Coordinates of C-alpha atoms and ligand atoms in Angstrom, one line a residue:
M13 CA 0.0 0.0 0.0
T14 CA 1.4 3.4 -0.8
D15 CA 1.8 6.0 1.8
F16 CA -1.0 8.1 0.2
V17 CA -3.5 5.2 0.4
N18 CA -2.3 4.4 3.9
Q19 CA -2.7 8.0 5.0
I20 CA -6.5 8.1 3.9
N21 CA -7.3 4.6 5.2
K22 CA -6.1 5.5 8.6
R23 CA -8.2 8.6 9.0
R24 CA -11.3 8.5 11.2
T25 CA -13.3 11.8 11.2
F26 CA -16.2 12.1 13.7
A27 CA -18.2 14.6 15.6
I28 CA -19.2 14.2 19.3
I29 CA -22.9 15.3 20.1
S30 CA -24.7 15.6 23.2
H31 CA -27.0 17.8 25.4
P32 CA -25.1 20.3 27.6
D33 CA -23.5 18.7 30.6
A34 CA -23.9 15.2 29.5
G35 CA -19.9 15.0 29.5
K36 CA -18.9 15.7 25.9
T37 CA -16.0 17.9 26.9
T38 CA -14.7 15.4 29.5
L39 CA -14.9 12.6 27.0
T40 CA -13.2 14.6 24.4
E41 CA -10.5 15.3 26.9
K42 CA -9.9 11.7 27.8
L43 CA -9.8 10.8 24.2
L44 CA -7.1 13.4 23.6
L45 CA -5.3 12.0 26.6
Y46 CA -4.9 8.6 24.9
G47 CA -3.8 10.2 21.7
G48 CA -1.1 11.9 23.6
A49 CA -2.4 15.3 22.3
I50 CA -2.6 16.5 25.8
Q51 CA -0.5 15.4 28.9
L52 CA -2.9 16.0 31.8
A53 CA -6.5 15.7 32.3
G54 CA -8.0 19.1 33.1
S55 CA -6.0 20.9 30.6
V56 CA -8.8 21.3 28.2
K57 CA -11.3 22.8 30.5
G58 CA -10.1 24.8 33.4
K59 CA -11.8 24.8 36.8
K60 CA -15.0 26.8 37.2
T61 CA -13.1 30.0 38.4
A62 CA -11.2 30.3 35.1
K63 CA -13.8 28.6 33.1
H64 CA -14.0 29.5 29.5
A65 CA -13.3 26.9 26.9
V66 CA -10.1 26.8 24.9
S67 CA -11.8 27.7 21.8
D68 CA -12.7 31.1 23.0
W69 CA -11.9 33.2 20.0
M70 CA -14.6 35.8 20.0
E71 CA -14.8 38.4 22.6
I72 CA -18.3 37.6 23.2
E73 CA -17.5 34.1 24.1
K74 CA -15.2 35.3 26.7
Q75 CA -17.7 37.6 28.0
R76 CA -20.3 34.8 28.3
G77 CA -17.8 32.2 29.4
I78 CA -19.0 29.7 26.8
S79 CA -17.9 28.4 23.4
V80 CA -19.7 29.6 20.4
T81 CA -17.5 28.0 17.7
S82 CA -16.7 24.5 16.9
S83 CA -13.1 23.4 16.8
V84 CA -11.4 20.6 15.3
M85 CA -8.8 18.4 17.0
Q86 CA -6.4 15.9 15.4
F87 CA -4.3 13.2 17.0
N88 CA -2.9 9.8 16.5
Y89 CA -3.8 6.7 18.3
N90 CA -2.2 3.4 17.5
D91 CA -2.4 3.3 13.6
Y92 CA -5.2 5.7 13.3
C93 CA -5.2 9.4 12.6
I94 CA -8.2 10.9 14.4
N95 CA -10.0 14.1 13.7
I96 CA -12.6 15.0 16.3
L97 CA -15.1 17.8 15.4
D98 CA -16.1 19.4 18.5
T99 CA -19.7 20.9 18.5
P100 CA -20.7 23.7 20.8
G101 CA -22.7 22.0 23.6
H102 CA -24.2 25.0 25.4
Q103 CA -27.9 25.7 25.1
D104 CA -27.0 28.5 22.7
F105 CA -25.6 26.3 20.0
S106 CA -25.8 27.5 16.4
E107 CA -26.3 26.4 12.9
D108 CA -22.5 25.7 12.9
T109 CA -23.3 22.7 15.2
Y110 CA -25.4 21.3 12.6
R111 CA -23.0 22.1 9.7
T112 CA -20.2 20.4 11.5
L113 CA -22.1 17.2 11.3
M114 CA -22.1 17.5 7.4
A115 CA -18.2 17.3 7.6
A116 CA -18.1 14.1 9.9
D117 CA -18.2 10.6 8.9
S118 CA -19.8 9.4 12.0
A119 CA -21.1 10.7 15.4
V120 CA -20.5 9.8 19.0
M121 CA -23.6 10.5 21.1
V122 CA -22.8 11.1 24.6
I123 CA -25.9 10.5 27.1
D124 CA -26.1 11.2 30.7
A125 CA -27.1 7.9 32.4
S126 CA -29.3 9.6 34.9
K127 CA -31.3 11.6 32.2
G128 CA -31.5 9.6 29.0
V129 CA -32.0 11.2 25.7
E130 CA -32.5 15.0 26.1
N131 CA -33.6 17.8 23.8
Q132 CA -30.5 18.9 22.0
T133 CA -29.3 15.4 21.3
K134 CA -32.6 14.7 19.6
K135 CA -32.1 17.8 17.3
L136 CA -28.5 16.9 16.5
F137 CA -29.6 13.2 15.9
K138 CA -32.1 14.4 13.4
V139 CA -29.2 16.0 11.4
C140 CA -27.2 12.8 11.6
L141 CA -30.3 11.0 10.1
L142 CA -30.2 13.2 7.1
R143 CA -26.9 11.6 6.0
D144 CA -27.5 8.1 7.6
I145 CA -24.1 8.4 9.3
P146 CA -23.1 5.7 11.9
I147 CA -23.8 6.8 15.4
F148 CA -22.1 5.3 18.4
T149 CA -23.5 5.8 21.9
F150 CA -21.5 6.4 25.1
I151 CA -23.8 6.4 28.2
N152 CA -21.9 8.4 30.7
K153 CA -21.8 9.0 34.4
M154 CA -22.4 5.4 35.4
D155 CA -20.4 6.4 38.7
R156 CA -23.5 8.4 39.5
D157 CA -27.1 6.9 40.2
A158 CA -28.3 6.0 36.7
K159 CA -31.6 5.0 35.1
N160 CA -32.1 1.3 34.5
P161 CA -30.0 0.3 31.5
F162 CA -32.8 -1.4 29.8
D163 CA -34.9 1.8 30.2
L164 CA -32.0 3.8 28.7
L165 CA -31.9 1.6 25.6
E166 CA -35.7 1.8 25.2
D167 CA -35.4 5.6 25.4
I168 CA -32.9 5.7 22.7
E169 CA -34.9 3.3 20.5
E170 CA -38.2 5.0 21.0
V171 CA -37.2 8.7 21.1
L172 CA -34.7 8.5 18.2
G173 CA -36.1 5.5 16.3
I174 CA -32.7 3.6 16.0
K175 CA -32.0 0.1 17.2
T176 CA -29.3 -0.4 19.9
C177 CA -26.8 -3.1 20.6
P178 CA -24.9 -2.8 23.9
I179 CA -21.3 -3.7 23.5
N180 CA -20.9 -3.8 27.2
W181 CA -23.3 -3.8 30.1
P182 CA -23.2 -1.9 33.4
I183 CA -23.1 -3.6 36.8
G184 CA -24.9 -1.4 39.1
S185 CA -24.5 2.4 39.2
G186 CA -23.5 5.2 41.5
K187 CA -22.0 4.1 44.8
E188 CA -22.9 0.5 43.7
F189 CA -21.1 0.8 40.3
K190 CA -18.8 -2.3 40.0
G191 CA -17.8 -2.1 36.4
V192 CA -19.0 -3.3 33.0
Y193 CA -19.4 -6.8 31.4
D194 CA -17.8 -6.9 28.0
R195 CA -20.2 -9.0 25.9
G196 CA -17.7 -9.8 23.2
K197 CA -14.9 -11.0 25.6
D198 CA -17.2 -12.4 28.2
E199 CA -15.4 -10.8 31.0
I200 CA -15.9 -8.1 33.5
I201 CA -13.8 -4.9 33.8
A202 CA -14.1 -4.0 37.4
F203 CA -14.5 -0.2 38.1
T204 CA -11.6 1.4 39.7
A205 CA -12.1 5.0 40.4
N206 CA -9.0 7.0 39.6
N207 CA -8.1 10.6 39.3
G208 CA -9.0 10.6 35.6
Q209 CA -5.5 10.3 34.2
R210 CA -4.4 8.0 31.5
E211 CA -2.7 5.2 33.4
V212 CA -5.6 2.9 34.5
E213 CA -4.9 -0.6 35.5
A214 CA -7.7 -2.8 34.2
D215 CA -9.0 -5.2 36.7
I216 CA -10.4 -8.1 34.7
I217 CA -12.5 -11.1 35.8
K218 CA -14.0 -13.8 33.6
L219 CA -17.7 -14.2 33.9
N220 CA -17.2 -17.8 35.2
S221 CA -14.6 -17.0 37.7
P222 CA -15.2 -18.1 41.2
N223 CA -14.1 -14.7 42.5
L224 CA -16.9 -12.9 40.6
R225 CA -19.4 -13.0 43.4
D226 CA -16.9 -11.7 46.0
K227 CA -16.1 -9.0 43.7
I228 CA -19.5 -7.7 42.9
G229 CA -21.8 -9.2 45.5
N230 CA -24.5 -11.7 45.0
D231 CA -27.4 -9.4 44.1
L232 CA -25.5 -7.7 41.3
A233 CA -24.2 -11.0 40.0
D234 CA -27.8 -12.4 39.9
T235 CA -29.0 -9.3 38.1
L236 CA -26.0 -9.5 35.6
M237 CA -26.8 -13.0 34.8
D238 CA -30.6 -12.3 34.3
D239 CA -29.5 -9.3 32.2
I240 CA -27.1 -11.2 30.0
E241 CA -29.7 -13.9 29.2
L242 CA -32.2 -11.2 28.3
L243 CA -29.8 -9.3 26.1
D244 CA -28.6 -12.5 24.4
G245 CA -32.1 -13.7 23.8
A246 CA -34.0 -10.6 22.9
G247 CA -31.6 -7.9 21.9
D248 CA -30.6 -6.9 18.5
E249 CA -27.4 -8.4 17.1
L250 CA -24.4 -6.3 16.1
N251 CA -24.9 -6.0 12.4
L252 CA -22.1 -3.7 11.0
D253 CA -24.0 -2.9 7.8
D254 CA -26.9 -1.6 10.1
V255 CA -24.3 0.4 12.1
R256 CA -22.8 1.9 8.9
H257 CA -26.2 3.1 7.7
G258 CA -27.2 4.7 10.9
R259 CA -29.9 2.0 11.6
L260 CA -28.3 0.6 14.7
T261 CA -26.1 2.3 17.3
P262 CA -23.5 0.2 19.4
V263 CA -23.9 1.3 22.9
F264 CA -21.1 1.6 25.6
F265 CA -21.4 2.3 29.2
G266 CA -18.7 4.2 31.2
S267 CA -17.7 7.2 33.0
A268 CA -15.7 9.8 31.4
L269 CA -14.7 11.7 34.5
T270 CA -13.2 8.7 36.2
N271 CA -11.8 7.5 32.7
F272 CA -13.5 4.2 33.1
G273 CA -14.6 2.5 29.9
V274 CA -13.1 5.2 27.6
E275 CA -10.2 3.3 26.1
P276 CA -12.2 0.1 25.3
F277 CA -14.8 2.5 23.8
L278 CA -12.2 4.1 21.6
E279 CA -10.7 0.8 20.4
E280 CA -14.1 -0.8 19.5
F281 CA -15.3 2.4 18.0
L282 CA -12.2 2.8 15.8
K283 CA -12.7 -0.9 14.6
M284 CA -16.2 -0.4 13.7
T285 CA -16.1 3.0 11.9
T286 CA -14.8 3.4 8.3
P287 CA -12.1 5.6 6.7
P288 CA -13.5 8.5 4.7
L289 CA -16.2 7.2 2.4
P290 CA -17.1 8.5 -1.0
R291 CA -19.2 11.6 -1.1
I292 CA -21.9 12.7 -3.8
A293 CA -21.1 15.4 -6.2
D294 CA -23.4 15.9 -9.2
G295 CA -25.1 12.7 -8.6
K296 CA -21.8 10.7 -8.8
E297 CA -19.6 9.2 -6.0
I298 CA -16.4 11.0 -5.5
D299 CA -13.9 8.4 -4.4
P300 CA -11.6 9.6 -1.6
I301 CA -8.5 7.7 -3.0
N302 CA -9.0 7.8 -6.8
T303 CA -10.1 11.4 -7.1
P304 CA -7.5 14.1 -6.9
F305 CA -7.9 16.8 -4.2
S306 CA -11.4 18.1 -3.5
A307 CA -13.1 19.7 -0.5
F308 CA -16.2 21.6 0.6
V309 CA -16.6 24.6 2.9
F310 CA -18.7 23.8 5.9
K311 CA -18.2 26.6 8.1
I312 CA -16.9 30.2 7.9
Q313 CA -15.6 31.8 11.1
A314 CA -15.1 35.6 11.3
N315 CA -12.6 37.4 13.4
M316 CA -11.1 34.6 15.1
N317 CA -8.1 36.9 15.7
K318 CA -9.3 40.5 16.2
A319 CA -6.0 41.9 15.6
H320 CA -6.0 40.5 12.0
R321 CA -9.7 40.9 11.4
D322 CA -9.5 37.7 9.3
R323 CA -12.1 35.3 8.3
I324 CA -11.3 31.6 8.1
A325 CA -13.2 29.1 5.8
F326 CA -13.1 25.5 7.2
M327 CA -13.1 22.7 4.6
R328 CA -13.5 19.1 4.8
I329 CA -11.2 17.3 2.4
C330 CA -13.2 14.6 0.6
S331 CA -10.6 13.3 -1.8
G332 CA -6.9 13.2 -2.5
K333 CA -4.1 15.0 -0.9
F334 CA -3.8 18.7 -0.3
D335 CA -0.3 20.3 -0.8
K336 CA 0.4 23.8 0.6
N337 CA 1.5 25.3 -2.6
M338 CA -0.8 23.5 -5.0
E339 CA -3.2 25.4 -7.3
V340 CA -6.8 24.5 -6.9
Y341 CA -10.1 25.5 -8.5
H342 CA -12.9 27.2 -6.7
I343 CA -16.1 26.1 -8.5
Q344 CA -18.6 28.7 -7.4
G345 CA -16.1 31.5 -8.0
D346 CA -15.0 30.0 -11.3
K347 CA -11.4 30.7 -10.3
K348 CA -8.0 29.1 -10.0
M349 CA -6.4 29.9 -6.7
R350 CA -4.0 28.9 -4.1
L351 CA -5.4 28.5 -0.6
S352 CA -3.5 30.8 1.7
Q353 CA -2.3 29.9 5.1
P354 CA -3.8 26.5 5.3
Q355 CA -3.9 25.5 8.9
Q356 CA -5.0 22.9 11.3
I357 CA -6.5 23.9 14.6
M358 CA -5.9 22.2 17.8
A359 CA -8.0 24.0 20.4
Q360 CA -6.9 27.6 20.2
E361 CA -3.5 26.7 18.7
R362 CA -3.3 27.2 15.0
E363 CA -0.6 25.4 13.0
V364 CA 0.2 26.1 9.4
I365 CA 0.3 22.9 7.5
D366 CA 2.1 21.6 4.4
E367 CA -0.2 18.7 3.5
A368 CA -3.6 17.1 4.4
Y369 CA -5.5 14.2 3.3
A370 CA -9.1 13.1 2.5
G371 CA -10.8 13.1 5.9
D372 CA -8.9 16.1 7.3
I373 CA -10.4 19.5 8.1
I374 CA -8.3 22.5 7.1
G375 CA -9.0 26.2 7.9
V376 CA -7.8 28.5 5.1
F377 CA -7.7 32.4 5.1
D378 CA -10.7 33.7 3.4
P379 CA -10.7 37.2 1.8
G380 CA -14.5 37.0 1.5
I381 CA -14.8 34.8 -1.4
F382 CA -16.2 31.6 0.0
S383 CA -19.8 30.6 0.9
I384 CA -21.0 27.7 3.0
G385 CA -21.2 24.6 0.8
D386 CA -18.7 25.9 -1.9
T387 CA -16.7 23.2 -3.7
I388 CA -12.9 23.4 -4.3
C389 CA -11.2 20.9 -6.4
S390 CA -8.1 20.1 -8.5
V391 CA -7.6 22.3 -11.6
G392 CA -9.2 20.4 -14.5
D393 CA -12.0 18.8 -12.4
K394 CA -15.4 20.3 -12.3
F395 CA -18.1 19.0 -9.9
V396 CA -20.1 20.4 -7.1
F397 CA -20.8 18.6 -3.9
S398 CA -24.4 18.3 -2.9
G399 CA -25.2 21.5 -0.8
I400 CA -25.3 21.8 3.0
P401 CA -29.1 22.3 3.7
T402 CA -30.2 25.5 5.5
F403 CA -31.4 24.4 9.0
A404 CA -34.5 25.7 10.4
P405 CA -33.9 28.5 12.9
E406 CA -35.9 28.4 16.1
H407 CA -35.7 32.0 17.3
F408 CA -36.8 35.0 15.6
S409 CA -36.4 38.8 16.0
M410 CA -37.3 41.8 14.0
I411 CA -34.3 44.0 13.5
R412 CA -34.6 47.8 12.6
L413 CA -32.0 50.4 11.9
K414 CA -31.8 53.3 14.4
D415 CA -30.3 55.7 12.2
T416 CA -31.6 55.4 8.5
M417 CA -28.4 57.2 7.3
K418 CA -26.4 54.0 8.1
R419 CA -28.6 51.9 5.6
K420 CA -25.7 51.0 3.5
Q421 CA -23.5 49.7 6.3
F422 CA -26.5 47.9 7.9
V423 CA -27.3 46.1 4.7
K424 CA -23.6 45.1 4.2
G425 CA -23.1 44.0 7.7
I426 CA -26.2 41.9 7.9
S427 CA -25.6 40.4 4.5
Q428 CA -22.0 39.5 5.3
I429 CA -22.9 37.9 8.6
A430 CA -25.7 36.0 7.0
Q431 CA -23.3 34.9 4.2
E432 CA -21.0 33.4 6.9
G433 CA -24.1 31.4 8.0
A434 CA -24.3 32.7 11.6
I435 CA -27.8 34.0 11.0
Q436 CA -30.6 33.9 8.4
I437 CA -32.4 36.9 7.2
F438 CA -35.9 37.1 5.9
Q439 CA -38.4 39.9 4.9
T440 CA -42.1 40.3 5.1
L441 CA -43.6 39.7 1.7
G442 CA -42.7 42.7 -0.4
G443 CA -40.7 44.2 2.4
G444 CA -37.5 46.2 2.1
M445 CA -34.2 46.0 3.9
E446 CA -34.8 48.7 6.6
E447 CA -36.5 46.1 8.7
V448 CA -35.6 42.5 8.5
I449 CA -36.5 39.3 10.3
V450 CA -33.5 37.5 11.6
G451 CA -33.7 33.8 12.4
V452 CA -31.2 31.9 14.5
V453 CA -30.7 28.4 15.8
G454 CA -29.3 29.5 19.1
T455 CA -30.2 32.7 20.9
L456 CA -26.6 33.6 21.5
Q457 CA -26.5 34.5 17.8
F458 CA -28.5 37.6 18.5
D459 CA -26.0 38.8 20.9
V460 CA -23.2 38.0 18.4
L461 CA -25.1 40.0 15.7
L462 CA -25.7 43.1 17.7
Y463 CA -22.1 42.9 18.9
R464 CA -20.7 42.6 15.5
L465 CA -23.0 45.2 13.8
K466 CA -21.9 47.7 16.4
N467 CA -18.2 46.7 16.5
E468 CA -17.5 45.9 12.8
Y469 CA -20.0 48.0 11.0
N470 CA -20.7 50.7 13.4
V471 CA -24.5 50.3 13.3
D472 CA -27.1 50.5 16.1
V473 CA -30.2 48.6 15.7
I474 CA -33.4 48.0 17.6
M475 CA -34.2 44.3 18.1
E476 CA -37.6 43.0 19.0
G477 CA -38.3 39.4 19.7
L478 CA -40.9 37.6 17.8
P479 CA -43.1 34.9 19.1
Y480 CA -42.4 32.4 16.3
E481 CA -40.6 29.1 16.9
Y482 CA -41.0 27.2 13.8
I483 CA -40.2 28.0 10.2
R484 CA -41.0 25.9 7.1
W485 CA -40.0 26.4 3.5
I486 CA -42.8 26.1 1.0
E487 CA -41.7 23.5 -1.5
N488 CA -44.5 24.2 -4.0
A489 CA -43.1 26.8 -6.6
D490 CA -46.3 27.7 -8.1
I491 CA -48.5 28.3 -5.1
D492 CA -50.0 31.8 -4.4
V493 CA -48.8 32.3 -0.8
K494 CA -51.4 35.1 -0.1
K495 CA -54.2 32.8 -0.8
L496 CA -53.2 30.2 1.7
S497 CA -55.6 29.6 4.5
L498 CA -53.5 30.0 7.6
A499 CA -54.2 30.3 11.4
S500 CA -54.1 34.0 12.4
D501 CA -50.6 33.8 14.2
T502 CA -48.9 32.4 11.1
K503 CA -46.7 34.7 9.2
R504 CA -45.8 34.7 5.4
I505 CA -42.2 35.7 4.7
Q506 CA -39.5 35.4 2.0
D507 CA -35.8 35.0 2.0
L508 CA -33.4 37.2 0.0
K509 CA -33.5 34.8 -2.9
G510 CA -37.3 35.1 -3.1
N511 CA -38.2 31.8 -1.6
K512 CA -41.4 31.7 0.3
L513 CA -41.7 30.6 3.8
L514 CA -43.9 30.4 6.7
L515 CA -43.4 31.3 10.5
F516 CA -45.4 29.5 13.1
T517 CA -45.8 29.9 16.9
S518 CA -46.6 26.2 17.4
E519 CA -46.8 22.8 15.8
W520 CA -50.5 23.1 16.1
S521 CA -50.4 26.0 13.5
I522 CA -48.3 23.9 11.1
N523 CA -50.8 21.2 11.3
W524 CA -53.6 23.6 10.8
A525 CA -52.0 25.0 7.6
L526 CA -51.3 21.4 6.2
E527 CA -55.0 20.4 6.9
H528 CA -56.5 23.5 5.3
N529 CA -54.3 23.5 2.3
K530 CA -54.1 20.0 1.0
E531 CA -51.7 20.7 -1.8
L532 CA -49.1 22.6 0.5
K533 CA -45.7 20.9 0.9
L534 CA -43.5 22.1 3.8
S535 CA -39.9 21.4 4.4
E536 CA -37.9 21.7 7.6
F537 CA -34.6 22.0 5.6
G538 CA -34.0 24.7 3.1
K539 CA -32.0 23.7 -0.1
N540 CA -28.9 25.9 -0.8
Ligands
G4P20 P1 -20.6 18.9 28.3 O1 -19.3 19.2 27.5 O2 -21.4 17.7 27.6 O3 -21.4 20.1 28.5 O4 -20.2 18.4 29.7 P2 -18.9 18.3 30.6 O5 -17.9 17.4 30.0 O6 -18.5 19.8 30.7 O7 -19.4 17.8 31.9 C1 -20.5 18.4 32.6 C2 -20.2 18.0 34.1 O8 -20.4 16.6 34.3 C3 -18.9 18.5 34.7 O9 -19.1 18.9 36.0 C4 -18.1 17.2 34.5 O10 -17.0 17.1 35.5 C5 -19.2 16.1 34.9 N1 -19.0 14.8 34.4 C6 -18.6 14.5 33.2 N2 -18.4 13.2 33.0 C7 -18.8 12.6 34.2 C8 -18.7 11.3 34.7 O11 -18.4 10.3 34.1 N3 -19.1 11.1 36.0 C9 -19.4 12.3 36.8 N4 -19.8 11.9 38.1 N5 -19.5 13.5 36.4 C10 -19.1 13.6 35.0 P3 -19.1 20.2 36.5 O12 -19.1 20.3 38.0 O13 -20.3 21.0 35.7 O14 -17.8 21.0 35.9 P4 -16.3 20.8 36.4 O15 -16.2 21.9 37.7 O16 -16.0 19.4 36.7 O17 -15.6 21.4 35.2

């Protein structure tokens, strides 16, 4: 195998998704520890007093002490080269979180064992389903009192509609947590709380060992035997084809904080995931090995470094090898170019790179020419990767200009910020640009918008919250929107390209619209 093929085959690119506080940051940190990317647990996230995540690039993030942006971390583990795409986990997450999932080949879903599937996980999961990517579940915090493991599996199956197959099985939880039973190896890994550092001595007992009952007690041993019988008899089998098409999720139980079950999870996970798979462009498969360099832009980040006022376009490499000095072709701009200052980003460290391969994420300096979803390929190639959908915003505000003399700056600012994909802008039917409706996925984006309009464009605006929570794109091109029969609290709007949309305050009004307009077709995702 040539080095080039080997480089691509060893890549694993995945995102970690979870509801805030389920333990995503802690698990990521432990994974980095195994990869040797950090030396000491606790260095990714400081203690509460000095708590702001390492990816604090924007001033506003520092002010609020939370992370708005998604970062990418690369490290080697055994023979693998791993790219973890971090997704903002705070309540105020943004469309970037969704778009990051477009760049991943699989997702790790972290669930808090005392809570089960929570709201934000549900939303992120829906986006994973759009692409049928494999989803691996890590049920975390087993060292705390947890729900019954069968109930947790049922929750995942019912709420998310995906089959489950536990790879290991917990023995007790909280103070009674004794470890996990590894179903494949037929042995028990006893729980040893440690300070969360890398060196963990695994205490392993075979299921038929005479010491088992001494170790975990009679009650838990009886429960375990019953559970194993039930799982073997009634549970879904591990079918890798189902895993790879997102129809079944392998489930692991553990405790990220105490570093219990993290390395076995990583090893099994790496075996089950695939190297970068072909991506679709113009209806054809683009093979990662046989096609020269190609990539698409999935995220644009403004002002990561205020001193430079720069903008960084993040691309996922889909095929071939990227060389620092190579000439590439930007399809949407119809231009040959060199990508300047290509870099890989590790937490807040940026490192200029010379080469990268399919599966990798690179950030390049963007003088304002890229948009989300753009394709970049080798000179001579011409294909366009299927676009990244526009995700439905959930919060809406009316934004008005305070000083009408500043109209030009306002339009420029709001259009540029929308082009980066941080916000979406809409107008009332036939409305102008003095007053726009802004839609965001997470409310923090409103603060970011006001801050940036003031700081970068010197524009003051008045913002008024709107009661809508749902937006739907009207798919029928020929429908007369004014004639639709709608509930009184439904609003007709359009985007800047003239697409027609509806804003609703409740799911009830969406159903009302569909029931009273039989031909009406609504979509939760806009096409780009
Ligand atoms: P997130 O990124 O998904 O939002 O979660 P994060 O890792 O920040 O974890 C949220 C809280 O849960 C943290 O506590 C963390 O220490 C704790 N935690 C994570 N994994 C486990 C686990 O396996 N067991 C237990 N018992 N706790 C866990 P915190 O008090 O909010 O923050 P900190 O002071 O520890 O930083």
